[in-house]
Amino acid sequence: MIENYLAVSSLGVDYWHQGKKVRALDSVDLTLDRGKMGVVIGPSGCGKSTLMSVLAGLNTKYTGQVLIDGKTPTGGLETALILQDFGLLPWKTVWENIVLGLKIRKKNLSEIKGAAEIILEKMNLIPLAKRYPAQLSGGQRQRVAIARALVLEPKLLLMDEPFSSLDALAREEIQDFLLEIWEETKLTTMLITHSIEEAVFLGQRIFVMSPCPGRIRKQVENPLAGDHSLRGRVQFVEMCSLLRTYLHGGRRETYETDA
Amino acid sequence: MRLMPNKQQGLFTFAYTVLGLFMGWWMLALVLDSPAVPLPWDAVKSLGESLRGDLLFHLGVSLYRVLVSLILATVLAVPLGIFLGKNPALDNKAAPLVYLTYPIPKVVLMPVFLILLGIGDASKIVLITLITFYQILVTTRDAAKNLEKGYVSSVKSLGATSFDLYRHVYFPACLPAILTSLRLGLGTALAVLFLAETYATQEGIGFFIMDSLSRMNYEEMFAGIIAMSLMGFFLYLLLDQGEKVLCVWTRL
Ligand SMILES: Nc1ncnc2c1ncn2[C@@H]1O[C@H](COP(=O)(O)OP(=O)(O)O)[C@@H](O)[C@H]1O
Ligand SMILES: [Mg+2]
């Protein structure tokens, strides 16, 4: 039996809102192998962020079983989380943001400096090191966020709609960039998106969610993912179209292309 | 709110503001023609003389009192404010207490402090600390409460302890609000200081001014007024510069 790196079974999460129980996730099952890139896609409000907070160990009030490398997530040191906004601290420079995690982990100064320099170099961020996040473009900001996560050498990378505030061009650029990083590190990655194109371009396994309560409607294997020239291909368009069908609950209908 | 936009323009503004103030004062002195409002240069000359006399000592006493009070108030109010803002459940329990005691004009407690703590520095320091404490507490708490929770989760996910969150997230995020409340608190602190120093004490700039008044030495009185204004001005400038150095990120 192959052991999955990430294994979630019958996960349920409830929120209490003004005295009423809101079921955010219901009997969610999913698995992801080590070294793979998984993508969760679904309409807004279907519980994607809730799922992420459970995986990141930030939400421990759930029912069901969640195992990461055989252990319950604790928000511990092996998982890195990247959010759409509010990821980088606006009162810290790029350099300070990147070394923050190492500082928190009580690494010694020369170790911190060495690791941060390597990652800045690799991600072409050296000219930006002294800037504050407000002085960066959206794409640059997310590159810094990725650098901050990678410098900690995590075993699992979680990303919650990291690119959704970017314009189409910057988004494709950083998707390519993420793919390169993944090819190099083979880091197990779970990415949340509401963009169909992004899911098909990046996700080797795609989880389609339905809302109220959040459930996994379909799990799609996507052998196309990881090809840098995929976007221009017919198969890409077909896969997107298939995914769109699943998102609409199985019925085929027209759906405007995600920007 | 910020005093000086940039250095050159700032110096220019400073120069003509001081000039304007003196012109206004000069005209007022001419019109009123009363010994209570001496001519500006007489007052400045008197300031020079007084500084060589005991004005410097009184100024030192006042500066000590106001600085100790502001530092004490900050050290007490900032951690408590952040703590309350960070823990909404506790804040809800503490809120009625803060809400009910906040509007009490704490300056009326001065007689009580005089009896309990004597006529020395302690009663004045406690009074000023108490008053500025509230302003800083409420501002800091609100800033911590309104902090975007995404910053907290993202740093938590790096493995941060509670202390790390205070140090890297809550404190720097609240610092601009803290410095603003300090600037506002400075005005209150000086007003309360003056009041506290005019009664049952022989030391401090408030005493110096009121003592000159009772001796009808108006030039000396004005020397005291100028000295106290300058003290306020330099403290304000210090906070303003502190904000510029420490909170670069708010001005990008
Ligand atoms: N802290 C909370 N308290 C109450 N309800 C919440 C809370 N967080 C999320 N929800 C609700 O749970 C559902 C799923 O939210 P979320 O996981 O953020 O969805 P998504 O990320 O897919 O947009 C939504 O209906 C949302 O209103
Ligand atoms: Mg979300």
XYZ file of C-alpha atoms and ligand atoms in Angstrom:
539
model
C 0.000 0.000 0.000
C 1.347 3.403 -0.950
C 1.262 5.807 1.904
C -0.069 9.235 1.022
C 1.826 12.225 2.285
C -1.402 14.073 2.837
C -4.483 12.124 3.892
C -7.782 13.698 4.869
C -10.808 11.551 5.629
C -14.357 12.555 6.564
C -13.219 16.009 7.571
C -15.974 18.246 8.913
C -15.763 21.817 10.199
C -18.537 23.896 11.774
C -18.523 27.589 12.510
C -20.818 29.322 14.914
C -22.200 32.488 13.471
C -24.615 34.581 15.573
C -25.741 31.547 17.528
C -26.292 29.435 14.452
C -24.178 26.551 13.283
C -22.700 26.916 9.811
C -21.307 23.753 8.251
C -18.232 24.912 6.322
C -16.849 21.501 5.383
C -18.616 18.158 5.255
C -17.103 14.689 4.831
C -14.111 15.877 2.854
C -11.785 13.117 1.674
C -8.584 13.751 -0.174
C -5.110 12.365 -0.585
C -1.930 13.675 -2.138
C 1.328 11.856 -2.729
C 4.686 13.172 -1.661
C 6.248 15.491 -4.187
C 3.026 16.235 -6.042
C 1.191 19.467 -6.667
C -2.484 19.367 -5.726
C -4.979 22.092 -6.537
C -8.306 22.759 -4.831
C -10.807 24.674 -6.920
C -14.293 25.830 -6.073
C -16.577 28.845 -5.855
C -15.933 31.454 -3.209
C -17.342 30.535 0.195
C -17.164 26.775 -0.379
C -14.697 26.243 2.457
C -11.346 26.296 0.669
C -9.686 28.593 3.195
C -11.186 26.561 6.008
C -9.610 23.425 4.567
C -6.289 25.245 4.328
C -6.413 26.439 7.922
C -6.963 22.844 9.051
C -4.010 21.614 6.990
C -1.872 24.443 8.335
C -2.751 23.487 11.887
C -4.397 26.872 12.534
C -7.839 25.339 12.991
C -7.951 22.337 15.286
C -11.715 22.274 15.874
C -12.605 19.724 13.235
C -14.044 16.248 13.077
C -12.588 13.415 11.044
C -8.977 12.565 10.443
C -6.199 14.689 8.958
C -2.728 13.264 8.563
C 0.342 14.917 7.131
C 3.168 12.432 6.810
C 1.286 10.290 9.290
C 0.929 13.038 11.902
C -1.809 15.425 12.948
C -1.068 18.951 11.640
C 0.187 21.202 14.411
C 1.044 24.358 12.497
C 4.508 23.054 13.055
C 7.760 23.676 11.414
C 7.369 21.543 8.329
C 4.459 23.385 6.756
C 4.607 26.778 5.051
C 1.490 28.814 4.314
C 1.140 31.574 1.720
C -1.945 33.786 1.642
C -3.363 36.095 -0.998
C -2.966 39.293 0.983
C -1.606 40.119 4.409
C 1.126 37.545 3.993
C 4.038 39.951 4.122
C 4.303 42.324 7.044
C 4.125 45.911 5.729
C 6.354 47.172 8.556
C 9.224 44.918 7.561
C 11.466 45.158 4.510
C 11.765 42.302 2.015
C 14.903 41.126 3.815
C 13.288 41.326 7.252
C 10.217 39.492 5.995
C 12.314 36.703 4.551
C 14.444 36.171 7.655
C 11.458 36.392 10.028
C 10.689 32.682 9.992
C 14.338 31.776 10.605
C 14.530 34.255 13.452
C 11.404 32.798 15.000
C 13.019 29.389 14.743
C 16.008 30.680 16.668
C 18.568 29.994 13.966
C 21.901 31.664 14.546
C 22.738 34.865 12.718
C 25.259 33.550 10.204
C 22.929 30.698 9.305
C 20.074 33.158 8.764
C 22.182 35.434 6.614
C 23.499 32.599 4.501
C 20.118 30.996 3.863
C 18.420 34.307 3.077
C 21.149 35.363 0.660
C 20.907 32.110 -1.262
C 17.148 32.342 -1.637
C 17.204 36.039 -2.616
C 19.809 35.292 -5.254
C 17.883 32.336 -6.612
C 14.642 34.286 -6.842
C 16.186 37.456 -8.288
C 15.151 39.474 -5.293
C 18.492 41.010 -4.329
C 17.724 44.445 -5.824
C 14.480 44.516 -3.848
C 15.864 43.414 -0.483
C 15.667 46.839 1.157
C 12.218 47.730 -0.087
C 9.013 47.551 1.887
C 6.109 45.466 0.517
C 4.227 48.660 -0.385
C 7.039 49.456 -2.826
C 6.612 46.205 -4.761
C 4.277 45.126 -7.543
C 1.754 42.397 -6.782
C 3.846 39.795 -8.603
C 7.037 40.794 -6.805
C 5.210 40.645 -3.500
C 4.115 37.077 -4.118
C 7.631 36.149 -5.186
C 8.836 37.437 -1.826
C 6.089 35.469 -0.087
C 7.248 32.311 -1.843
C 10.859 33.074 -0.945
C 9.883 33.543 2.685
C 8.184 30.157 2.681
C 11.004 28.336 0.862
C 13.801 29.687 3.015
C 12.362 27.573 5.827
C 12.802 24.415 3.741
C 9.284 23.168 4.418
C 8.061 19.676 3.576
C 4.624 20.937 2.603
C 3.714 24.184 0.902
C 0.161 25.475 1.298
C -1.042 28.388 -0.828
C -4.450 30.009 -0.435
C -5.379 31.857 -3.636
C -1.887 33.326 -3.806
C -2.228 34.900 -7.226
C -5.844 35.991 -7.393
C -5.159 39.691 -6.937
C -2.702 39.769 -9.844
C -3.477 40.808 -13.397
C -3.537 38.037 -16.003
C -0.005 38.612 -17.275
C 1.659 38.787 -13.870
C -0.328 35.755 -12.839
C 0.890 33.615 -15.725
C 4.434 34.758 -15.080
C 4.332 33.704 -11.463
C 2.610 30.428 -12.316
C 5.571 29.647 -14.576
C 7.871 30.669 -11.796
C 6.125 28.444 -9.270
C 6.322 25.552 -11.702
C 10.079 26.058 -12.050
C 10.478 26.127 -8.295
C 8.413 22.994 -7.950
C 10.419 21.170 -10.646
C 13.576 22.038 -8.782
C 12.440 21.208 -5.276
C 9.683 18.626 -5.877
C 8.028 20.123 -2.842
C 4.624 18.673 -1.970
C 2.296 21.582 -2.654
C -1.388 22.232 -2.114
C -2.717 25.291 -3.903
C -6.151 26.863 -3.712
C -7.516 28.788 -6.616
C -10.744 29.846 -8.233
C -9.112 30.041 -11.641
C -9.741 27.050 -13.888
C -6.705 27.816 -16.046
C -4.469 27.956 -13.007
C -5.785 24.620 -11.768
C -5.129 22.906 -15.100
C -1.730 24.489 -15.573
C -0.417 23.553 -12.132
C -2.485 20.813 -10.575
C -1.414 17.201 -11.058
C -4.419 16.274 -8.986
C -7.354 18.657 -8.957
C -10.027 18.639 -6.266
C -13.274 20.247 -7.345
C -15.350 21.551 -4.451
C -19.029 22.368 -4.172
C -20.433 24.855 -1.687
C -22.775 24.831 1.313
C -21.520 22.695 2.941
C -18.119 22.369 1.308
C -17.580 18.950 -0.215
C -15.154 17.476 -2.720
C -17.333 16.915 -5.742
C -14.712 15.395 -7.988
C -11.087 14.406 -7.907
C -9.425 14.804 -11.314
C -6.051 13.384 -12.348
C -4.386 15.844 -14.686
C -1.372 14.468 -16.549
C -1.102 17.709 -18.526
C 0.164 19.724 -15.548
C 3.782 20.780 -15.468
C 4.208 21.514 -19.167
C 5.373 25.101 -19.606
C 3.941 25.363 -23.113
C 0.590 23.924 -22.114
C -1.472 27.091 -22.338
C -1.523 27.206 -26.138
C -2.598 23.586 -26.591
C -5.921 22.101 -27.513
C -5.744 19.639 -24.609
C -5.469 22.546 -22.224
C -8.691 24.065 -23.481
C -10.388 20.688 -23.332
C -9.254 20.061 -19.792
C -10.441 23.499 -18.730
C -13.768 22.822 -20.318
C -14.067 19.486 -18.510
C -13.254 21.120 -15.201
C -15.817 23.799 -15.886
C -18.412 21.091 -16.359
C -17.530 19.540 -13.017
C -17.713 22.917 -11.323
C -21.239 23.312 -12.648
C -22.228 20.037 -11.115
C -21.896 17.776 -14.143
C -24.061 19.724 -16.530
C -22.261 21.026 -19.587
C -23.029 24.655 -20.176
C -21.272 27.752 -21.355
C -19.210 29.550 -18.780
C -17.188 32.631 -19.490
C -13.452 32.197 -19.389
C -11.831 33.076 -16.122
C -9.776 36.252 -16.514
C -0.641 66.409 12.271
C 2.999 65.955 11.263
C 5.032 69.003 12.069
C 7.577 69.086 9.290
C 7.060 67.721 5.807
C 10.713 68.024 4.797
C 13.795 69.610 6.237
C 14.168 72.770 4.178
C 10.510 73.592 3.975
C 10.281 72.729 7.656
C 12.974 75.180 8.660
C 11.349 77.881 6.585
C 7.937 77.223 8.132
C 9.515 77.187 11.560
C 11.252 80.518 10.987
C 8.236 82.428 9.794
C 5.961 80.884 12.409
C 8.285 82.062 15.177
C 8.581 85.444 13.486
C 4.798 85.708 13.156
C 4.312 84.762 16.788
C 6.707 87.449 17.925
C 5.100 90.060 15.639
C 1.670 89.235 17.041
C 2.972 89.376 20.563
C 4.759 92.656 19.909
C 1.606 94.295 18.549
C -0.471 92.937 21.405
C 2.050 94.328 23.915
C 1.939 97.738 22.198
C -1.857 97.827 22.058
C -2.460 96.596 25.602
C 0.389 98.633 27.052
C 0.146 96.645 30.279
C 2.969 95.342 32.496
C 1.277 91.896 32.285
C 2.318 91.645 28.607
C 5.949 92.718 28.293
C 7.605 93.392 24.939
C 8.947 90.214 23.319
C 12.613 91.149 23.493
C 12.305 92.108 27.155
C 10.880 88.667 27.802
C 13.615 86.969 25.755
C 16.275 88.977 27.564
C 14.682 87.937 30.808
C 14.655 84.314 29.596
C 18.417 84.533 29.156
C 18.873 85.962 32.622
C 16.498 83.500 34.248
C 18.226 80.570 32.588
C 21.416 81.665 34.265
C 19.414 81.876 37.484
C 17.156 79.109 38.792
C 14.838 78.704 35.757
C 17.025 75.889 34.443
C 16.606 74.004 37.704
C 12.804 74.318 37.590
C 12.764 73.344 33.949
C 14.820 70.263 34.783
C 12.392 69.240 37.523
C 9.413 69.602 35.183
C 11.113 67.773 32.339
C 11.962 64.926 34.702
C 8.361 64.701 35.897
C 6.826 64.718 32.443
C 9.346 62.282 30.966
C 9.046 59.762 33.780
C 5.248 59.988 33.579
C 5.113 59.471 29.811
C 7.552 56.575 29.935
C 5.690 54.940 32.812
C 2.339 55.407 31.090
C 3.700 53.919 27.843
C 5.335 50.961 29.549
C 2.117 50.155 31.402
C -0.483 50.965 28.761
C 1.080 49.514 25.614
C 1.411 45.865 26.713
C -1.983 45.957 28.407
C -3.605 47.621 25.381
C -2.139 45.071 22.977
C -3.078 42.238 25.315
C -6.703 43.400 25.488
C -6.870 44.015 21.739
C -5.448 40.559 21.087
C -7.892 38.800 23.420
C -11.412 40.012 22.600
C -12.964 37.845 25.345
C -10.890 39.555 28.036
C -11.449 42.910 26.444
C -15.200 42.424 26.672
C -14.809 41.839 30.409
C -12.524 44.843 30.898
C -14.388 47.182 28.537
C -17.102 48.331 30.999
C -14.431 49.210 33.545
C -12.451 51.242 31.036
C -15.637 52.751 29.642
C -16.875 53.882 33.056
C -13.590 55.243 34.374
C -12.345 56.843 31.148
C -14.565 59.971 31.314
C -13.731 60.723 34.974
C -11.576 63.865 34.898
C -8.713 62.250 36.748
C -7.161 65.621 37.435
C -9.694 66.076 40.250
C -7.876 63.288 42.066
C -4.915 65.621 42.573
C -5.855 66.449 46.186
C -6.130 62.747 46.979
C -2.680 62.062 45.531
C -1.265 65.029 47.447
C -2.501 63.536 50.700
C -1.470 59.969 49.858
C 1.830 60.609 48.116
C 2.949 63.946 49.524
C 3.863 67.159 47.761
C 6.971 65.782 46.040
C 7.436 64.327 42.559
C 5.446 61.148 43.238
C 1.986 62.740 43.387
C 2.559 64.646 40.150
C 4.043 61.699 38.323
C 1.202 59.401 39.343
C -1.404 61.933 38.242
C 0.132 62.561 34.810
C 0.822 58.853 34.314
C -2.776 57.957 35.120
C -4.196 60.478 32.673
C -1.929 59.658 29.733
C -2.206 55.939 30.522
C -5.862 55.945 29.533
C -5.291 57.695 26.231
C -2.515 55.322 25.245
C -4.397 52.253 26.489
C -7.534 52.926 24.481
C -5.684 53.833 21.285
C -3.349 50.842 21.485
C -6.181 48.438 22.247
C -8.193 49.644 19.266
C -5.188 49.416 16.962
C -4.492 45.843 18.097
C -8.147 44.923 17.772
C -8.387 46.230 14.225
C -5.240 44.506 13.043
C -5.907 42.360 9.988
C -5.971 38.781 11.257
C -4.202 37.555 8.117
C -0.923 38.997 9.415
C -1.335 37.016 12.598
C -2.096 33.715 10.849
C 0.724 34.103 8.398
C 3.281 34.695 11.152
C 1.729 32.007 13.341
C 2.189 29.580 10.482
C 5.925 30.281 10.670
C 5.869 28.721 14.120
C 5.612 31.932 16.114
C 5.067 31.909 19.865
C 2.847 34.419 21.604
C 5.900 36.536 22.343
C 6.963 36.461 18.675
C 3.514 37.717 17.718
C 3.804 40.633 20.151
C 7.258 41.481 18.959
C 6.944 41.079 15.204
C 3.255 41.707 14.569
C 1.236 43.486 17.247
C 3.810 45.935 18.537
C 5.115 47.235 15.183
C 1.591 47.318 13.790
C 0.377 49.413 16.725
C 3.452 51.645 16.935
C 2.107 54.455 14.708
C -1.063 54.605 16.815
C 0.978 54.517 20.016
C 3.142 57.425 18.886
C 0.092 59.414 17.827
C -1.511 58.873 21.219
C 1.761 59.927 22.855
C 1.787 63.142 20.869
C -1.764 63.884 21.917
C -0.969 62.758 25.452
C 1.987 65.129 25.586
C -0.310 68.158 25.390
C -2.477 66.809 28.182
C 0.557 65.857 30.240
C 2.000 69.385 30.074
C -1.325 70.971 30.987
C -1.739 68.662 33.973
C 1.891 69.218 34.942
C 1.371 72.965 35.025
C -1.723 72.590 37.142
C -0.036 70.168 39.541
C 2.976 72.453 39.904
C 1.009 75.531 40.783
C -0.162 74.125 44.097
C 1.723 73.061 47.214
C 5.158 72.863 45.635
C 8.312 74.937 45.437
C 9.758 73.282 42.374
C 8.956 73.088 38.690
C 8.207 75.450 35.867
C 4.580 75.848 36.975
C 5.759 77.071 40.339
C 8.290 79.374 38.658
C 5.574 80.998 36.550
C 3.077 81.417 39.382
C 5.778 82.618 41.749
C 6.828 85.285 39.246
C 3.181 86.268 38.945
C 2.829 86.713 42.674
C 5.975 88.860 42.700
C 4.560 90.810 39.734
C 7.770 90.089 37.834
C 6.032 89.715 34.488
C 9.184 89.515 32.404
C 10.328 86.548 34.428
C 6.827 85.062 34.174
C 7.032 85.283 30.417
C 10.488 83.763 30.475
C 8.866 80.797 32.242
C 6.051 80.631 29.710
C 8.503 80.632 26.807
C 10.625 78.001 28.514
C 7.643 75.725 29.058
C 6.488 76.197 25.457
C 9.956 75.353 24.180
C 10.013 72.244 26.326
C 6.687 71.146 24.828
C 7.937 71.937 21.373
C 11.107 69.893 21.715
C 9.301 66.914 23.201
C 6.829 67.053 20.330
C 9.689 67.250 17.861
C 11.316 64.240 19.490
C 8.154 62.157 19.090
C 7.714 63.380 15.544
C 11.257 62.387 14.620
C 10.830 59.094 16.432
C 7.795 58.360 14.323
C 9.715 59.222 11.163
C 12.550 56.879 12.011
C 10.502 54.019 13.428
C 7.489 54.030 11.102
C 8.983 54.554 7.654
C 6.500 52.078 6.239
C 3.423 54.201 6.958
C 4.575 56.867 4.532
C 5.167 54.771 1.397
N -14.604 32.536 11.425
C -15.763 32.212 10.818
N -16.942 32.293 11.500
C -18.098 31.958 10.904
N -18.217 31.539 9.641
C -17.095 31.438 8.901
C -15.810 31.782 9.446
N -14.880 31.589 8.491
C -15.542 31.161 7.402
N -16.874 31.059 7.625
C -17.899 30.572 6.680
O -17.530 29.295 6.227
C -17.724 29.173 4.826
C -16.420 28.820 4.136
O -15.509 29.902 4.226
P -14.063 29.877 3.577
O -13.370 28.640 4.018
O -13.384 31.158 3.849
O -14.420 29.759 2.024
P -13.518 30.057 0.724
O -12.111 30.188 1.146
O -13.756 28.891 -0.155
O -14.047 31.300 0.104
C -18.323 30.483 4.359
O -19.709 30.323 4.263
C -17.968 31.451 5.444
O -18.950 32.445 5.560
Mg -10.768 31.864 0.857
